[in-house]
Protein backbone atom coordinates (compact mmCIF):
# COMPACT_ATOMS: atom_id res chain seq x y z
CA UNK A 1 0.00 0.00 0.00
CA UNK A 2 1.23 3.48 -0.87
CA UNK A 3 -0.01 6.57 0.93
CA UNK A 4 0.09 9.95 -0.75
CA UNK A 5 -0.02 13.21 1.16
CA UNK A 6 -0.52 16.52 -0.64
CA UNK A 7 0.39 19.93 0.70
CA UNK A 8 0.83 23.48 -0.55
CA UNK A 9 -2.71 24.49 -1.42
CA UNK A 10 -4.19 27.81 -0.40
CA UNK A 11 -5.71 31.09 -1.48
CA UNK A 12 -3.93 33.19 -4.10
CA UNK A 13 -4.84 36.11 -6.33
CA UNK A 14 -5.13 35.71 -10.08
CA UNK A 15 -1.70 35.83 -11.67
CA UNK A 16 -0.04 34.42 -8.59
CA UNK A 17 1.78 31.14 -8.01
CA UNK A 18 1.56 28.10 -5.77
CA UNK A 19 3.60 24.92 -5.50
CA UNK A 20 1.90 21.69 -4.53
CA UNK A 21 3.82 18.77 -3.09
CA UNK A 22 2.91 15.10 -2.95
CA UNK A 23 4.92 12.84 -0.67
CA UNK A 24 4.66 9.09 -1.14
CA UNK A 25 4.99 6.92 1.97
CA UNK A 26 7.28 4.57 0.10
CA UNK A 27 8.52 3.88 -3.36
CA UNK A 28 7.66 0.58 -4.98
CA UNK A 29 8.93 -0.62 -8.31
CA UNK A 30 5.34 -1.15 -9.39
CA UNK A 31 4.63 2.59 -9.37
CA UNK A 32 5.63 3.98 -12.76
CA UNK A 33 3.69 7.18 -12.99
CA UNK A 34 2.58 10.06 -10.79
CA UNK A 35 -0.18 12.43 -11.71
CA UNK A 36 -2.14 15.45 -10.58
CA UNK A 37 -5.88 15.76 -11.07
CA UNK A 38 -8.33 18.42 -9.99
CA UNK A 39 -12.02 18.68 -9.30
CA UNK A 40 -13.98 21.91 -9.20
CA UNK A 41 -17.42 22.13 -7.54
CA UNK A 42 -20.08 20.59 -9.73
CA UNK A 43 -17.55 19.29 -12.24
CA UNK A 44 -15.92 15.96 -12.93
CA UNK A 45 -12.37 15.21 -11.87
CA UNK A 46 -9.96 16.14 -14.66
CA UNK A 47 -6.38 15.37 -15.53
CA UNK A 48 -3.82 18.12 -14.97
CA UNK A 49 -0.33 16.66 -15.39
CA UNK A 50 1.68 13.45 -15.09
CA UNK A 51 5.31 12.41 -14.84
CA UNK A 52 7.07 9.06 -15.09
CA UNK A 53 9.29 8.16 -12.17
CA UNK A 54 12.22 6.73 -14.12
CA UNK A 55 12.56 8.85 -17.25
CA UNK A 56 10.77 11.98 -16.12
CA UNK A 57 8.53 12.07 -19.20
CA UNK A 58 5.70 14.53 -18.71
CA UNK A 59 2.23 15.24 -20.06
CA UNK A 60 -0.06 18.21 -19.44
CA UNK A 61 -3.66 19.13 -20.00
CA UNK A 62 -4.00 21.83 -22.66
CA UNK A 63 -5.56 24.18 -20.11
CA UNK A 64 -2.36 24.31 -18.03
CA UNK A 65 0.40 23.98 -20.63
CA UNK A 66 2.94 26.75 -20.30
CA UNK A 67 1.71 27.67 -16.80
CA UNK A 68 2.13 24.50 -14.72
CA UNK A 69 5.23 22.35 -14.33
CA UNK A 70 5.33 18.87 -12.83
CA UNK A 71 8.59 17.54 -11.42
CA UNK A 72 9.84 14.81 -9.10
CA UNK A 73 12.52 14.21 -6.51
CA UNK A 74 13.21 10.50 -6.56
CA UNK A 75 15.34 10.62 -3.42
CA UNK A 76 12.45 12.15 -1.46
CA UNK A 77 9.66 10.14 -3.14
CA UNK A 78 8.01 13.49 -3.79
CA UNK A 79 6.26 15.00 -6.79
CA UNK A 80 5.66 18.70 -7.24
CA UNK A 81 3.28 20.83 -9.25
CA UNK A 82 4.47 24.38 -9.78
CA UNK A 83 1.51 26.53 -10.78
CA UNK A 84 2.15 29.97 -12.24
CA UNK A 85 -0.12 32.60 -13.77
CA UNK A 86 -3.04 31.15 -11.88
CA UNK A 87 -6.57 31.91 -13.05
CA UNK A 88 -9.89 31.79 -11.18
CA UNK A 89 -10.83 28.76 -13.28
CA UNK A 90 -7.92 26.86 -11.72
CA UNK A 91 -9.86 26.84 -8.45
CA UNK A 92 -10.40 23.22 -7.42
CA UNK A 93 -9.37 20.47 -5.07
CA UNK A 94 -6.10 19.07 -6.41
CA UNK A 95 -5.36 15.38 -6.01
CA UNK A 96 -2.11 13.51 -6.32
CA UNK A 97 -2.27 9.99 -7.74
CA UNK A 98 0.05 7.07 -8.44
CA UNK A 99 -0.25 4.52 -11.22
CA UNK A 100 1.27 1.15 -12.04
CA UNK A 101 0.49 1.71 -15.70
CA UNK A 102 3.48 1.61 -18.05
CA UNK A 103 3.61 4.82 -20.02
CA UNK A 104 1.69 8.04 -19.60
CA UNK A 105 -2.02 7.82 -18.92
CA UNK A 106 -4.46 10.66 -18.32
CA UNK A 107 -7.35 8.40 -17.30
CA UNK A 108 -8.14 8.53 -13.59
CA UNK A 109 -9.28 4.89 -13.65
CA UNK A 110 -5.68 3.88 -14.40
CA UNK A 111 -4.41 5.37 -11.15
CA UNK A 112 -4.25 3.00 -8.20
CA UNK A 113 -3.51 5.29 -5.25
CA UNK A 114 -4.88 8.71 -4.38
CA UNK A 115 -4.15 11.43 -1.87
CA UNK A 116 -6.78 13.22 0.17
CA UNK A 117 -6.64 16.40 -1.90
CA UNK A 118 -5.63 19.98 -1.24
CA UNK A 119 -7.76 23.04 -1.94
CA UNK A 120 -6.52 25.69 -4.35
CA UNK A 121 -8.56 28.88 -4.56
CA UNK A 122 -7.72 31.66 -7.03
CA UNK A 123 -9.46 34.96 -6.48
CA UNK A 124 -10.11 37.44 -9.28
CSV table of C-alpha atoms in Angstrom, one decimal:
chain,number,residue,atom,x,y,z
A,1,UNK,CA,0.0,0.0,0.0
A,2,UNK,CA,1.2,3.5,-0.9
A,3,UNK,CA,0.0,6.6,0.9
A,4,UNK,CA,0.1,9.9,-0.8
A,5,UNK,CA,0.0,13.2,1.2
A,6,UNK,CA,-0.5,16.5,-0.6
A,7,UNK,CA,0.4,19.9,0.7
A,8,UNK,CA,0.8,23.5,-0.5
A,9,UNK,CA,-2.7,24.5,-1.4
A,10,UNK,CA,-4.2,27.8,-0.4
A,11,UNK,CA,-5.7,31.1,-1.5
A,12,UNK,CA,-3.9,33.2,-4.1
A,13,UNK,CA,-4.8,36.1,-6.3
A,14,UNK,CA,-5.1,35.7,-10.1
A,15,UNK,CA,-1.7,35.8,-11.7
A,16,UNK,CA,0.0,34.4,-8.6
A,17,UNK,CA,1.8,31.1,-8.0
A,18,UNK,CA,1.6,28.1,-5.8
A,19,UNK,CA,3.6,24.9,-5.5
A,20,UNK,CA,1.9,21.7,-4.5
A,21,UNK,CA,3.8,18.8,-3.1
A,22,UNK,CA,2.9,15.1,-2.9
A,23,UNK,CA,4.9,12.8,-0.7
A,24,UNK,CA,4.7,9.1,-1.1
A,25,UNK,CA,5.0,6.9,2.0
A,26,UNK,CA,7.3,4.6,0.1
A,27,UNK,CA,8.5,3.9,-3.4
A,28,UNK,CA,7.7,0.6,-5.0
A,29,UNK,CA,8.9,-0.6,-8.3
A,30,UNK,CA,5.3,-1.1,-9.4
A,31,UNK,CA,4.6,2.6,-9.4
A,32,UNK,CA,5.6,4.0,-12.8
A,33,UNK,CA,3.7,7.2,-13.0
A,34,UNK,CA,2.6,10.1,-10.8
A,35,UNK,CA,-0.2,12.4,-11.7
A,36,UNK,CA,-2.1,15.5,-10.6
A,37,UNK,CA,-5.9,15.8,-11.1
A,38,UNK,CA,-8.3,18.4,-10.0
A,39,UNK,CA,-12.0,18.7,-9.3
A,40,UNK,CA,-14.0,21.9,-9.2
A,41,UNK,CA,-17.4,22.1,-7.5
A,42,UNK,CA,-20.1,20.6,-9.7
A,43,UNK,CA,-17.6,19.3,-12.2
A,44,UNK,CA,-15.9,16.0,-12.9
A,45,UNK,CA,-12.4,15.2,-11.9
A,46,UNK,CA,-10.0,16.1,-14.7
A,47,UNK,CA,-6.4,15.4,-15.5
A,48,UNK,CA,-3.8,18.1,-15.0
A,49,UNK,CA,-0.3,16.7,-15.4
A,50,UNK,CA,1.7,13.4,-15.1
A,51,UNK,CA,5.3,12.4,-14.8
A,52,UNK,CA,7.1,9.1,-15.1
A,53,UNK,CA,9.3,8.2,-12.2
A,54,UNK,CA,12.2,6.7,-14.1
A,55,UNK,CA,12.6,8.9,-17.2
A,56,UNK,CA,10.8,12.0,-16.1
A,57,UNK,CA,8.5,12.1,-19.2
A,58,UNK,CA,5.7,14.5,-18.7
A,59,UNK,CA,2.2,15.2,-20.1
A,60,UNK,CA,-0.1,18.2,-19.4
A,61,UNK,CA,-3.7,19.1,-20.0
A,62,UNK,CA,-4.0,21.8,-22.7
A,63,UNK,CA,-5.6,24.2,-20.1
A,64,UNK,CA,-2.4,24.3,-18.0
A,65,UNK,CA,0.4,24.0,-20.6
A,66,UNK,CA,2.9,26.7,-20.3
A,67,UNK,CA,1.7,27.7,-16.8
A,68,UNK,CA,2.1,24.5,-14.7
A,69,UNK,CA,5.2,22.3,-14.3
A,70,UNK,CA,5.3,18.9,-12.8
A,71,UNK,CA,8.6,17.5,-11.4
A,72,UNK,CA,9.8,14.8,-9.1
A,73,UNK,CA,12.5,14.2,-6.5
A,74,UNK,CA,13.2,10.5,-6.6
A,75,UNK,CA,15.3,10.6,-3.4
A,76,UNK,CA,12.5,12.1,-1.5
A,77,UNK,CA,9.7,10.1,-3.1
A,78,UNK,CA,8.0,13.5,-3.8
A,79,UNK,CA,6.3,15.0,-6.8
A,80,UNK,CA,5.7,18.7,-7.2
A,81,UNK,CA,3.3,20.8,-9.2
A,82,UNK,CA,4.5,24.4,-9.8
A,83,UNK,CA,1.5,26.5,-10.8
A,84,UNK,CA,2.2,30.0,-12.2
A,85,UNK,CA,-0.1,32.6,-13.8
A,86,UNK,CA,-3.0,31.2,-11.9
A,87,UNK,CA,-6.6,31.9,-13.1
A,88,UNK,CA,-9.9,31.8,-11.2
A,89,UNK,CA,-10.8,28.8,-13.3
A,90,UNK,CA,-7.9,26.9,-11.7
A,91,UNK,CA,-9.9,26.8,-8.4
A,92,UNK,CA,-10.4,23.2,-7.4
A,93,UNK,CA,-9.4,20.5,-5.1
A,94,UNK,CA,-6.1,19.1,-6.4
A,95,UNK,CA,-5.4,15.4,-6.0
A,96,UNK,CA,-2.1,13.5,-6.3
A,97,UNK,CA,-2.3,10.0,-7.7
A,98,UNK,CA,0.1,7.1,-8.4
A,99,UNK,CA,-0.3,4.5,-11.2
A,100,UNK,CA,1.3,1.1,-12.0
A,101,UNK,CA,0.5,1.7,-15.7
A,102,UNK,CA,3.5,1.6,-18.1
A,103,UNK,CA,3.6,4.8,-20.0
A,104,UNK,CA,1.7,8.0,-19.6
A,105,UNK,CA,-2.0,7.8,-18.9
A,106,UNK,CA,-4.5,10.7,-18.3
A,107,UNK,CA,-7.4,8.4,-17.3
A,108,UNK,CA,-8.1,8.5,-13.6
A,109,UNK,CA,-9.3,4.9,-13.7
A,110,UNK,CA,-5.7,3.9,-14.4
A,111,UNK,CA,-4.4,5.4,-11.2
A,112,UNK,CA,-4.2,3.0,-8.2
A,113,UNK,CA,-3.5,5.3,-5.2
A,114,UNK,CA,-4.9,8.7,-4.4
A,115,UNK,CA,-4.1,11.4,-1.9
A,116,UNK,CA,-6.8,13.2,0.2
A,117,UNK,CA,-6.6,16.4,-1.9
A,118,UNK,CA,-5.6,20.0,-1.2
A,119,UNK,CA,-7.8,23.0,-1.9
A,120,UNK,CA,-6.5,25.7,-4.3
A,121,UNK,CA,-8.6,28.9,-4.6
A,122,UNK,CA,-7.7,31.7,-7.0
A,123,UNK,CA,-9.5,35.0,-6.5
A,124,UNK,CA,-10.1,37.4,-9.3
